[in-house]
Coordinates of C-alpha atoms in Angstrom, one line a residue:
M1 CA -72.8 -8.2 24.7
A2 CA -75.1 -7.9 21.7
Q3 CA -77.4 -10.8 20.9
V4 CA -76.2 -13.5 18.5
P5 CA -76.6 -14.7 15.8
Q6 CA -76.1 -11.7 13.5
T7 CA -77.4 -11.9 9.9
F8 CA -75.0 -9.5 8.2
F9 CA -71.6 -8.1 9.0
D10 CA -72.6 -4.7 10.2
A11 CA -71.4 -2.5 13.1
L12 CA -73.3 -4.6 15.7
A13 CA -71.7 -7.8 14.3
V14 CA -68.2 -6.2 14.7
R15 CA -69.1 -5.4 18.3
T16 CA -70.4 -8.9 18.9
W17 CA -67.5 -10.6 17.3
C18 CA -64.9 -8.5 19.3
G19 CA -66.7 -9.3 22.6
L20 CA -66.9 -13.0 21.9
A21 CA -63.3 -13.2 20.7
L22 CA -62.2 -11.6 24.0
E23 CA -64.2 -14.1 26.0
T24 CA -62.9 -17.0 23.9
L25 CA -59.3 -15.9 24.3
G26 CA -59.8 -15.4 28.0
R27 CA -60.8 -19.0 28.3
A28 CA -58.0 -20.3 26.1
R29 CA -55.3 -17.9 27.2
E30 CA -53.4 -20.2 29.6
E31 CA -53.5 -23.1 27.1
I32 CA -52.1 -20.9 24.4
D33 CA -49.4 -19.4 26.7
A34 CA -48.4 -23.0 27.6
I35 CA -47.8 -24.1 24.0
N36 CA -45.9 -20.9 23.0
V37 CA -42.5 -22.1 21.6
Y38 CA -42.1 -20.0 18.4
P39 CA -40.6 -17.6 17.7
V40 CA -39.7 -17.3 21.4
A41 CA -40.6 -19.8 24.1
D42 CA -41.7 -17.0 26.5
G43 CA -45.1 -18.3 27.3
D44 CA -47.1 -15.1 26.6
T45 CA -48.8 -15.6 23.2
G46 CA -52.2 -16.1 24.6
T47 CA -51.9 -13.2 26.9
N48 CA -50.6 -10.9 24.1
L49 CA -53.5 -11.9 21.9
Y50 CA -56.0 -11.2 24.7
L51 CA -54.5 -7.8 25.4
T52 CA -54.6 -6.9 21.7
V53 CA -58.3 -7.9 21.3
E54 CA -59.1 -6.1 24.6
S55 CA -57.8 -2.9 23.1
A56 CA -59.9 -3.5 20.0
V57 CA -63.0 -4.1 22.1
A58 CA -62.4 -0.8 24.1
A59 CA -62.1 1.1 20.8
V60 CA -65.3 -0.3 19.4
E61 CA -67.2 0.3 22.7
A62 CA -66.0 3.9 22.7
V63 CA -67.5 4.4 19.2
F64 CA -70.8 3.0 20.3
A65 CA -70.7 5.1 23.5
G66 CA -70.0 8.2 21.5
H67 CA -73.0 7.6 19.2
A68 CA -75.2 6.8 22.2
A69 CA -74.2 10.2 23.7
G70 CA -75.1 12.1 20.5
S71 CA -78.5 13.4 19.6
G72 CA -79.0 11.3 16.4
P73 CA -81.0 8.0 16.6
E74 CA -78.6 6.1 14.4
G75 CA -75.6 4.1 15.8
P76 CA -72.2 3.8 14.2
T77 CA -71.8 2.5 10.6
L78 CA -69.9 -0.7 9.7
A79 CA -67.0 1.5 8.6
D80 CA -66.9 3.3 12.0
A81 CA -66.9 0.0 13.9
A82 CA -64.4 -1.8 11.6
R83 CA -61.9 1.1 11.7
A84 CA -62.2 1.4 15.4
M85 CA -61.6 -2.3 15.8
A86 CA -58.5 -2.1 13.6
H87 CA -57.1 1.1 15.3
G88 CA -57.7 -0.3 18.8
A89 CA -55.8 -3.5 17.9
L90 CA -53.0 -1.5 16.3
I91 CA -52.3 0.7 19.3
G92 CA -52.8 -2.1 21.8
A93 CA -50.9 -4.9 19.9
R94 CA -48.6 -6.9 22.1
G95 CA -45.9 -9.3 21.0
N96 CA -45.3 -10.9 17.6
S97 CA -48.7 -12.6 17.6
G98 CA -50.7 -9.6 18.7
T99 CA -49.0 -7.4 16.0
I100 CA -49.9 -9.9 13.3
L101 CA -53.5 -10.1 14.6
A102 CA -53.7 -6.3 14.5
Q103 CA -52.7 -6.4 10.8
L104 CA -55.3 -9.2 10.1
L105 CA -58.0 -7.0 11.6
R106 CA -56.7 -4.0 9.7
G107 CA -56.9 -6.0 6.4
M108 CA -60.5 -6.9 7.1
A109 CA -61.4 -3.4 8.0
Q110 CA -60.0 -2.1 4.7
V111 CA -62.6 -4.2 2.9
L112 CA -65.5 -3.8 5.3
A113 CA -65.1 0.0 5.4
D114 CA -64.7 0.3 1.6
D115 CA -67.3 2.7 0.1
D116 CA -68.8 2.8 3.6
P117 CA -71.5 0.1 3.1
A118 CA -74.3 -0.4 5.6
H119 CA -73.4 -4.1 5.9
A120 CA -71.4 -6.8 4.3
D121 CA -72.7 -10.2 3.1
G122 CA -70.9 -13.5 2.8
Q123 CA -68.9 -12.4 -0.2
G124 CA -67.8 -9.3 1.6
L125 CA -66.6 -11.4 4.5
R126 CA -64.8 -13.7 2.1
L127 CA -63.0 -10.7 0.6
A128 CA -62.2 -9.3 4.0
L129 CA -60.6 -12.6 5.1
R130 CA -58.5 -12.8 1.9
Q131 CA -57.3 -9.2 2.4
A132 CA -56.5 -9.9 6.0
A133 CA -54.3 -13.0 5.2
D134 CA -52.5 -11.3 2.3
S135 CA -51.8 -8.0 4.2
A136 CA -50.5 -9.9 7.3
R137 CA -48.1 -11.9 5.2
R138 CA -46.8 -8.7 3.5
A139 CA -46.3 -7.1 7.0
V140 CA -43.8 -9.9 8.1
A141 CA -40.3 -9.4 6.8
H142 CA -39.6 -13.2 6.4
P143 CA -42.8 -15.2 6.5
V144 CA -42.5 -18.7 7.9
E145 CA -44.9 -21.5 7.2
G146 CA -46.4 -23.4 10.1
T147 CA -47.3 -20.2 11.8
V148 CA -50.4 -18.0 12.2
L149 CA -49.7 -16.7 8.6
T150 CA -50.3 -20.3 7.3
V151 CA -53.5 -20.6 9.4
A152 CA -54.8 -17.2 8.1
S153 CA -54.1 -18.1 4.5
A154 CA -55.9 -21.5 4.9
A155 CA -58.9 -19.8 6.5
A156 CA -59.1 -17.4 3.5
D157 CA -58.7 -20.2 1.0
A158 CA -61.5 -22.2 2.6
A159 CA -63.7 -19.1 2.7
D160 CA -63.0 -18.6 -1.1
A161 CA -63.9 -22.3 -1.8
A162 CA -67.1 -22.1 0.2
D163 CA -68.3 -18.9 -1.4
A164 CA -67.5 -20.3 -4.9
A165 CA -69.3 -23.6 -4.2
D166 CA -72.4 -21.6 -3.2
G167 CA -72.4 -19.5 -6.4
A168 CA -71.0 -16.5 -4.5
R169 CA -74.3 -16.5 -2.5
G170 CA -72.9 -17.9 0.7
D171 CA -74.1 -16.1 3.8
C172 CA -71.8 -14.9 6.6
G173 CA -72.4 -18.0 8.7
T174 CA -71.4 -20.4 5.9
V175 CA -68.3 -18.4 5.1
A176 CA -67.2 -18.0 8.7
R177 CA -67.6 -21.7 9.4
A178 CA -65.6 -22.7 6.3
A179 CA -62.8 -20.3 7.3
Y180 CA -62.9 -21.7 10.8
D181 CA -62.7 -25.3 9.6
G182 CA -59.9 -24.5 7.2
A183 CA -58.0 -22.8 9.9
R184 CA -58.3 -25.8 12.2
A185 CA -57.1 -28.2 9.6
A186 CA -54.1 -25.9 8.9
L187 CA -53.4 -25.6 12.6
A188 CA -53.3 -29.4 13.0
A189 CA -50.7 -29.5 10.3
T190 CA -48.3 -26.9 11.7
P191 CA -46.0 -29.3 13.5
G192 CA -45.1 -30.9 10.2
Q193 CA -44.1 -27.6 8.8
L194 CA -42.1 -26.1 11.6
P195 CA -39.5 -28.4 13.3
V196 CA -39.5 -26.5 16.6
L197 CA -43.2 -27.3 17.0
E198 CA -42.7 -30.9 16.2
R199 CA -39.8 -31.2 18.8
A200 CA -42.0 -29.6 21.5
G201 CA -45.0 -31.6 20.6
V202 CA -47.4 -28.7 20.1
V203 CA -49.2 -26.7 17.4
D204 CA -48.4 -23.1 16.7
A205 CA -49.7 -20.9 19.5
G206 CA -50.4 -17.9 17.3
G207 CA -52.4 -20.1 14.9
R208 CA -54.3 -21.6 17.9
G209 CA -55.2 -18.1 18.9
L210 CA -56.5 -17.2 15.5
V211 CA -58.6 -20.4 15.5
A212 CA -60.2 -19.1 18.7
V213 CA -60.9 -15.7 17.1
L214 CA -62.5 -17.4 14.1
G215 CA -64.5 -19.6 16.3
A216 CA -65.9 -16.4 17.8
L217 CA -66.8 -15.3 14.3
V218 CA -68.7 -18.5 13.7
E219 CA -70.7 -17.9 16.9
T220 CA -71.4 -14.3 15.9
F221 CA -73.2 -15.4 12.8
T222 CA -74.7 -18.8 13.9
G223 CA -75.2 -18.4 17.6
E224 CA -73.3 -21.7 18.1
R225 CA -69.9 -22.8 19.2
A226 CA -68.2 -25.5 17.1
R227 CA -66.4 -28.1 19.1
G228 CA -63.0 -29.6 18.7
V229 CA -60.1 -27.2 18.4
A230 CA -57.5 -28.8 16.2
G231 CA -54.5 -29.4 18.4
S232 CA -52.7 -32.6 17.5
A233 CA -51.5 -34.1 14.4
G234 CA -54.2 -36.0 12.6
T235 CA -57.1 -34.1 14.2
G236 CA -59.3 -32.9 11.4
P237 CA -61.8 -30.1 11.5
S238 CA -65.3 -30.7 12.9
R239 CA -68.0 -30.8 10.3
D240 CA -70.9 -31.0 12.8
P241 CA -73.0 -27.8 12.2
H242 CA -74.1 -27.9 15.8
A243 CA -70.6 -28.5 17.3
R244 CA -69.2 -26.2 20.0
V245 CA -65.9 -24.5 20.0
E246 CA -64.3 -25.0 23.4
P247 CA -60.6 -24.5 24.4
A248 CA -58.8 -27.6 25.3
A249 CA -58.2 -28.3 29.0
G250 CA -54.5 -27.8 28.8
P251 CA -51.4 -27.9 26.5
V252 CA -52.1 -29.6 23.1
P253 CA -49.7 -32.4 22.5
V254 CA -48.7 -33.9 19.1
D255 CA -46.6 -36.9 19.6
G256 CA -44.6 -36.3 22.7
A257 CA -44.8 -34.9 26.1
L258 CA -44.8 -31.1 26.5
E259 CA -42.1 -30.0 28.9
E260 CA -43.1 -26.8 30.7
C261 CA -40.9 -24.3 32.4
A262 CA -41.9 -22.7 35.7
D263 CA -43.8 -19.9 34.0
G264 CA -45.7 -22.2 31.6
A265 CA -43.4 -21.7 28.5
A266 CA -42.5 -24.9 26.7
A267 CA -38.8 -25.7 26.7
V268 CA -37.3 -26.2 23.3
P269 CA -33.7 -27.5 23.5
G270 CA -31.2 -25.6 21.4
Q271 CA -33.3 -22.6 20.4
E272 CA -31.3 -19.4 20.2
G273 CA -31.9 -15.8 19.1
P274 CA -31.6 -12.1 20.0
A275 CA -31.9 -11.0 23.6
F276 CA -34.5 -8.2 23.4
E277 CA -38.0 -7.8 22.1
V278 CA -38.7 -4.1 21.0
I279 CA -42.2 -2.8 20.3
Y280 CA -43.3 0.7 19.6
L281 CA -45.9 2.8 17.9
L282 CA -44.5 5.0 15.2
E283 CA -45.8 8.1 13.5
A284 CA -44.1 8.2 10.1
E285 CA -44.5 8.5 6.4
D286 CA -44.6 5.4 4.2
R287 CA -41.2 6.0 2.6
A288 CA -39.5 6.4 6.0
V289 CA -41.1 3.1 7.1
E290 CA -39.7 1.2 4.1
R291 CA -36.2 2.4 5.1
L292 CA -36.9 1.4 8.7
R293 CA -37.8 -2.1 7.6
E294 CA -34.5 -2.5 5.9
R295 CA -32.5 -1.2 8.9
L296 CA -34.4 -3.3 11.5
D297 CA -34.2 -6.4 9.3
A298 CA -30.4 -6.1 9.4
L299 CA -30.5 -5.7 13.2
G300 CA -32.5 -8.8 14.2
D301 CA -35.3 -11.1 13.4
S302 CA -39.1 -11.6 13.9
L303 CA -39.6 -8.2 12.2
V304 CA -43.3 -7.2 11.8
V305 CA -44.3 -3.7 10.8
V306 CA -48.1 -3.2 10.6
G307 CA -50.4 -0.2 10.1
G308 CA -50.6 2.6 7.6
D309 CA -52.0 6.1 7.2
G310 CA -49.1 7.6 9.2
L311 CA -49.4 5.2 12.2
W312 CA -47.5 2.0 12.5
N313 CA -46.8 -0.7 15.1
V314 CA -43.2 -2.0 15.0
H315 CA -42.1 -5.3 16.5
V316 CA -38.6 -6.8 16.3
H317 CA -36.2 -9.1 18.2
V318 CA -32.7 -7.6 18.5
D319 CA -29.5 -7.8 20.5
D320 CA -29.2 -3.9 20.4
A321 CA -32.5 -2.5 21.7
G322 CA -31.1 1.0 21.6
A323 CA -30.3 0.8 17.9
A324 CA -33.9 -0.4 17.2
V325 CA -35.3 2.6 19.0
E326 CA -32.9 5.0 17.3
A327 CA -34.0 3.6 13.9
G328 CA -37.5 4.5 14.9
I329 CA -36.5 8.0 15.9
E330 CA -34.8 8.5 12.5
A331 CA -38.0 7.3 10.7
G332 CA -40.5 9.4 12.7
R333 CA -41.9 9.7 16.2
P334 CA -41.9 6.5 18.2
H335 CA -43.9 6.3 21.4
R336 CA -45.3 3.6 23.7
I337 CA -41.9 2.0 23.6
R338 CA -41.7 -1.4 25.3
I339 CA -38.5 -3.3 25.6
T340 CA -38.5 -6.8 27.0
H341 CA -35.3 -8.7 27.9
F342 CA -35.7 -12.4 27.4
G343 CA -33.4 -12.8 30.4
A344 CA -30.3 -14.6 31.3
G345 CA -30.9 -18.3 31.2
D346 CA -34.0 -17.8 29.0
V347 CA -34.7 -20.6 26.6
H348 CA -34.5 -18.1 23.7
T349 CA -30.9 -17.1 24.5
T350 CA -29.4 -20.2 25.9
G351 CA -31.5 -23.2 25.0
A352 CA -31.8 -24.2 28.6
E353 CA -34.8 -24.5 30.9
R354 CA -35.2 -21.9 33.5
P355 CA -35.1 -23.4 37.0
P356 CA -38.3 -23.3 39.0
R357 CA -38.6 -20.1 41.1
E358 CA -40.2 -20.3 44.5
R359 CA -43.2 -18.0 44.9
A360 CA -42.8 -15.1 47.4
Q361 CA -45.4 -15.1 50.2
R362 CA -46.6 -11.5 49.5
A363 CA -46.2 -8.7 47.0
V364 CA -47.6 -5.3 46.1
V365 CA -48.6 -4.5 42.5
A366 CA -49.2 -0.8 41.8
V367 CA -50.2 1.4 38.9
V368 CA -48.1 4.5 38.8
P369 CA -48.4 7.6 36.5
G370 CA -44.7 8.4 35.8
E371 CA -41.3 6.9 35.5
G372 CA -40.1 8.7 38.7
L373 CA -42.8 7.2 40.8
A374 CA -42.2 3.8 39.2
G375 CA -38.6 3.9 40.5
L376 CA -39.8 5.0 43.9
Y377 CA -42.4 2.2 44.1
T378 CA -39.9 -0.4 42.8
E379 CA -37.3 0.6 45.4
A380 CA -40.0 0.0 48.0
G381 CA -40.4 -3.5 46.7
A382 CA -43.5 -3.1 44.5
T383 CA -44.1 -4.5 41.0
T384 CA -45.3 -1.5 38.9
V385 CA -47.5 -0.9 35.9
L386 CA -46.7 2.4 34.2
A387 CA -49.8 4.4 33.2
R388 CA -48.7 7.0 30.7
P389 CA -50.9 10.1 30.1
G390 CA -53.9 9.2 28.1
E391 CA -52.9 5.5 28.1
P392 CA -54.5 3.7 31.1
P393 CA -53.5 0.1 31.5
A394 CA -55.9 -2.7 30.5
S395 CA -56.9 -5.4 32.9
G396 CA -54.7 -7.9 31.1
E397 CA -51.6 -5.7 31.9
L398 CA -52.5 -5.8 35.6
V399 CA -52.9 -9.6 35.4
Q400 CA -49.5 -9.9 33.8
A401 CA -48.0 -7.7 36.6
V402 CA -49.5 -9.9 39.3
R403 CA -48.0 -12.9 37.6
R404 CA -44.6 -11.2 37.4
A405 CA -44.8 -10.5 41.1
H406 CA -44.9 -14.3 41.6
A407 CA -46.4 -14.3 45.0
R408 CA -49.1 -16.3 46.8
E409 CA -50.7 -13.1 48.2
V410 CA -50.9 -9.8 46.3
V411 CA -52.0 -6.3 47.3
L412 CA -53.2 -4.4 44.3
L413 CA -53.1 -0.5 44.2
P414 CA -54.8 1.0 41.2
N415 CA -54.0 4.6 42.3
D416 CA -56.7 6.0 40.1
A417 CA -60.5 6.1 40.7
D418 CA -61.1 5.3 37.0
L419 CA -59.1 2.1 37.2
R420 CA -61.0 0.6 40.1
H421 CA -63.2 -1.6 37.8
T422 CA -60.3 -2.6 35.6
A423 CA -58.3 -3.6 38.7
A424 CA -61.3 -5.5 40.1
A425 CA -61.6 -7.5 36.8
A426 CA -57.8 -8.3 37.0
A427 CA -58.1 -9.4 40.6
E428 CA -61.0 -11.7 39.8
Q429 CA -59.1 -13.3 37.0
V430 CA -55.9 -14.1 39.0
R431 CA -58.0 -15.4 41.9
T432 CA -59.0 -18.2 39.6
E433 CA -55.3 -19.1 39.4
G434 CA -55.1 -19.6 43.2
I435 CA -53.5 -16.2 44.0
R436 CA -55.0 -14.4 47.0
V437 CA -55.6 -10.8 46.0
A438 CA -56.7 -7.8 48.0
L439 CA -57.7 -4.7 46.0
I440 CA -57.2 -1.4 48.0
P441 CA -59.2 1.3 46.2
T442 CA -56.5 4.0 46.1
R443 CA -57.5 6.9 43.9
S444 CA -54.1 8.6 43.6
A445 CA -50.4 7.6 43.6
V446 CA -49.9 9.6 46.9
Q447 CA -52.5 7.4 48.6
G448 CA -50.5 4.4 47.3
I449 CA -47.3 5.9 48.7
A450 CA -49.0 6.1 52.1
A451 CA -50.2 2.5 51.9
L452 CA -46.8 1.2 50.8
A453 CA -45.2 3.0 53.7
V454 CA -47.0 0.9 56.3
H455 CA -46.8 -2.4 54.3
E456 CA -45.3 -5.2 56.4
P457 CA -45.1 -8.5 54.5
D458 CA -44.3 -10.5 57.6
R459 CA -47.6 -9.9 59.4
R460 CA -50.9 -11.6 58.6
F461 CA -52.3 -10.8 55.2
D462 CA -55.6 -9.4 56.5
E463 CA -53.9 -7.2 59.1
D464 CA -51.5 -5.9 56.4
V465 CA -54.4 -5.1 54.1
V466 CA -56.3 -3.3 56.8
S467 CA -53.3 -1.2 57.8
M468 CA -52.6 -0.2 54.2
T469 CA -56.2 0.6 53.5
S470 CA -56.4 2.7 56.6
A471 CA -53.2 4.7 55.7
A472 CA -54.5 5.3 52.1
G473 CA -58.0 6.4 53.4
A474 CA -56.4 8.8 55.8
T475 CA -54.5 10.5 53.0
R476 CA -56.3 13.4 51.2
Y477 CA -55.1 13.8 47.7
A478 CA -55.0 16.7 45.2
E479 CA -53.5 17.5 41.8
V480 CA -52.6 20.6 39.9
T481 CA -53.1 20.5 36.2
V482 CA -53.9 22.7 33.1
A483 CA -57.4 22.9 31.6
E484 CA -57.6 21.6 28.0
R485 CA -60.8 23.4 27.1
Q486 CA -63.5 25.7 28.5
S487 CA -65.8 23.8 30.9
W488 CA -68.0 24.1 33.9
T489 CA -66.5 23.1 37.3
M490 CA -67.5 23.2 40.9
A491 CA -65.3 26.2 41.2
G492 CA -66.8 28.1 38.3
I493 CA -66.1 28.3 34.5
C494 CA -62.5 27.6 33.5
Q495 CA -60.9 28.5 30.2
A496 CA -58.4 26.5 28.2
G497 CA -55.0 27.1 29.7
D498 CA -56.2 27.9 33.2
V499 CA -54.4 26.2 36.1
L500 CA -56.7 23.9 38.0
G501 CA -56.4 22.6 41.5
L502 CA -58.4 19.5 42.2
I503 CA -59.0 18.2 45.7
D504 CA -60.2 14.6 46.1
G505 CA -61.1 14.6 42.4
D506 CA -63.1 17.8 42.2
V507 CA -62.0 21.2 40.9
A508 CA -61.5 23.5 43.9
V509 CA -59.3 26.3 42.6
I510 CA -59.0 28.0 39.2
G511 CA -55.8 30.1 38.8
S512 CA -53.2 31.3 36.4
D513 CA -50.0 30.5 38.2
V514 CA -48.9 27.0 39.2
A515 CA -47.2 27.9 42.4
Q516 CA -50.0 30.1 43.7
T517 CA -52.7 27.6 42.7
A518 CA -50.8 24.8 44.5
E519 CA -50.4 27.0 47.6
T520 CA -54.1 27.7 47.7
V521 CA -54.9 24.0 47.4
L522 CA -52.3 23.1 50.1
D523 CA -53.8 25.7 52.5
R524 CA -57.3 24.3 52.0
M525 CA -56.1 20.8 52.6
L526 CA -54.1 21.6 55.7
S527 CA -56.9 23.7 57.2
A528 CA -58.4 20.3 58.3
G529 CA -55.0 19.3 59.9
G530 CA -52.2 17.0 58.8
E531 CA -48.9 15.6 59.8
M532 CA -47.2 14.9 56.5
V533 CA -47.3 16.6 53.0
T534 CA -46.2 14.6 50.0
L535 CA -45.4 16.5 46.8
V536 CA -44.8 14.7 43.5
L537 CA -43.6 17.1 40.7
G538 CA -44.1 16.4 37.0
D539 CA -41.2 16.9 34.6
A540 CA -42.5 20.3 33.5
V541 CA -42.5 21.8 37.0
P542 CA -39.4 23.6 38.2
D543 CA -37.8 22.8 41.6
A544 CA -38.6 26.4 42.7
V545 CA -42.3 25.4 43.0
A546 CA -41.5 22.7 45.5
E547 CA -39.2 25.0 47.4
H548 CA -42.0 27.6 47.5
L549 CA -44.5 25.1 48.9
E550 CA -42.0 23.6 51.4
G551 CA -41.4 27.1 52.7
R552 CA -45.1 27.7 53.0
V553 CA -45.6 24.6 55.1
R554 CA -42.6 25.4 57.3
E555 CA -43.8 29.0 58.0
G556 CA -47.5 28.3 58.3
Y557 CA -47.9 24.8 59.8
L558 CA -45.9 23.7 62.8
A559 CA -44.9 20.0 63.1
V560 CA -45.9 19.2 59.5
D561 CA -43.2 17.5 57.5
T562 CA -42.8 17.7 53.7
V563 CA -41.3 15.1 51.3
V564 CA -40.7 15.8 47.6
Y565 CA -40.5 13.3 44.7
R566 CA -39.9 13.7 41.0
G567 CA -42.6 11.9 39.1
G568 CA -41.5 12.3 35.6
R569 CA -44.0 12.5 32.7
Q570 CA -47.1 11.9 34.9
G571 CA -49.8 13.9 33.3
A572 CA -50.6 16.2 36.2
L573 CA -48.2 19.1 36.9
L574 CA -48.2 18.3 40.6
L575 CA -49.6 15.6 42.9
I576 CA -50.2 16.5 46.6
G577 CA -50.9 14.2 49.5
V578 CA -51.7 15.2 53.1
E579 CA -51.7 12.6 55.8

């Protein structure tokens, strides 16, 4: 984390703000989830905002890391950092609130990156906040007052007034504090603007999240946290320049008690709406997106389309999820498609509270690289997180999966060496919620399969974890993939298009044929012994490759069994495990 306060809005300030916003949302996430009643009482607004900002942070850090690895002494420019922040939020946006936040950050980046200035002053920040509020409002098909849009507009209005009062000479700290105070005052007024909030006795959850993000902006430029998040009717903004911004201890009431469902979502009697939330990234031209807006608007509600320059994030609530995806296909190329069913008995679809659900004693949560393996793991009783090629899950996604598992004890299988630290962060977070978590450092999905095969939920937790860890550790793993570029490897120099065989993470074989390379890898692995071979085929590998390898094992290695699975779109052509 960079030191605060920052004097100007430069690249370092962007980095600092993103990091502080993530920390602040991490502290406030559960509170925001608990007051989430609009547009759907599904208790995930805080988590969605956290995941969106986490993606922005990762993108900004990648820009700084890229410059640090270069030969030049200078770091990234303000434009570099602002664009990375906006792009990261766009591709990682979750839910209605996260999608709107992504557009707010994009609007700010459009101003901060204009003409590629070295830094922005208070007037530049004011203009950025105004562009953010206006662009977010344009992105929503039917803006509703009493929501995060209202809070964003109030923040921009307050920033305008502060800058004008100071003769357009206000520094970033003055403008940020004014925006924060204006947002807090607007947040406190949201129950009077939106009946569903008044009935539930809460302020708008998305607006509460934006106040947290603006509080982090204040800290970026002053080094201080202002106290007193506006949460109930009649609570005005803090004017103490030395106040501290801290999340409230729990749900923020207005005039009545907040009823909570088992998952923390507030119950709002009589609320009804579509059954599915559909979100996807879309590569499309502007004209096609305009037609898409019209079609989706006719299909459902809560429509938000954000982005530009050929890449968009689409969010809508519909009854016909297939039609929403088909509309995206007609407009361009949709990917990262996420469809969430609000569920039978959900407050959104029936207006009734969901009955409390008893926690299971133990569950397994696993990251899997393809749809085929996701089905296999699910059949074995695991809760899965899909890691698509080039799209590793963030820690927040693993936290959500652990919560979905709804168990007192959880075994976490990252199935990727690069995800170990991400999984460790997720485990640490859910432990604070009273869930007992054991992280088994599986480095491949085939090690996870071995661990899951010996899982016995009825024995003592520690014994089960030891047994699963032992099974995973006794499984050597390999993969066959295609080189993307020329590079040095432990097996020599490979060229783009070469078939690579990696054993335990290191390149051991360079070949030109998938079947022959896989056979060489398998022979090397079995030379040290083995009893079981697991083959997981990607969707681009024909069945003949598996038949060839099975025949090789039968002919060359007595008493060694082979099991074959289809992994789907898993990145690697072939995964191999030897136990």
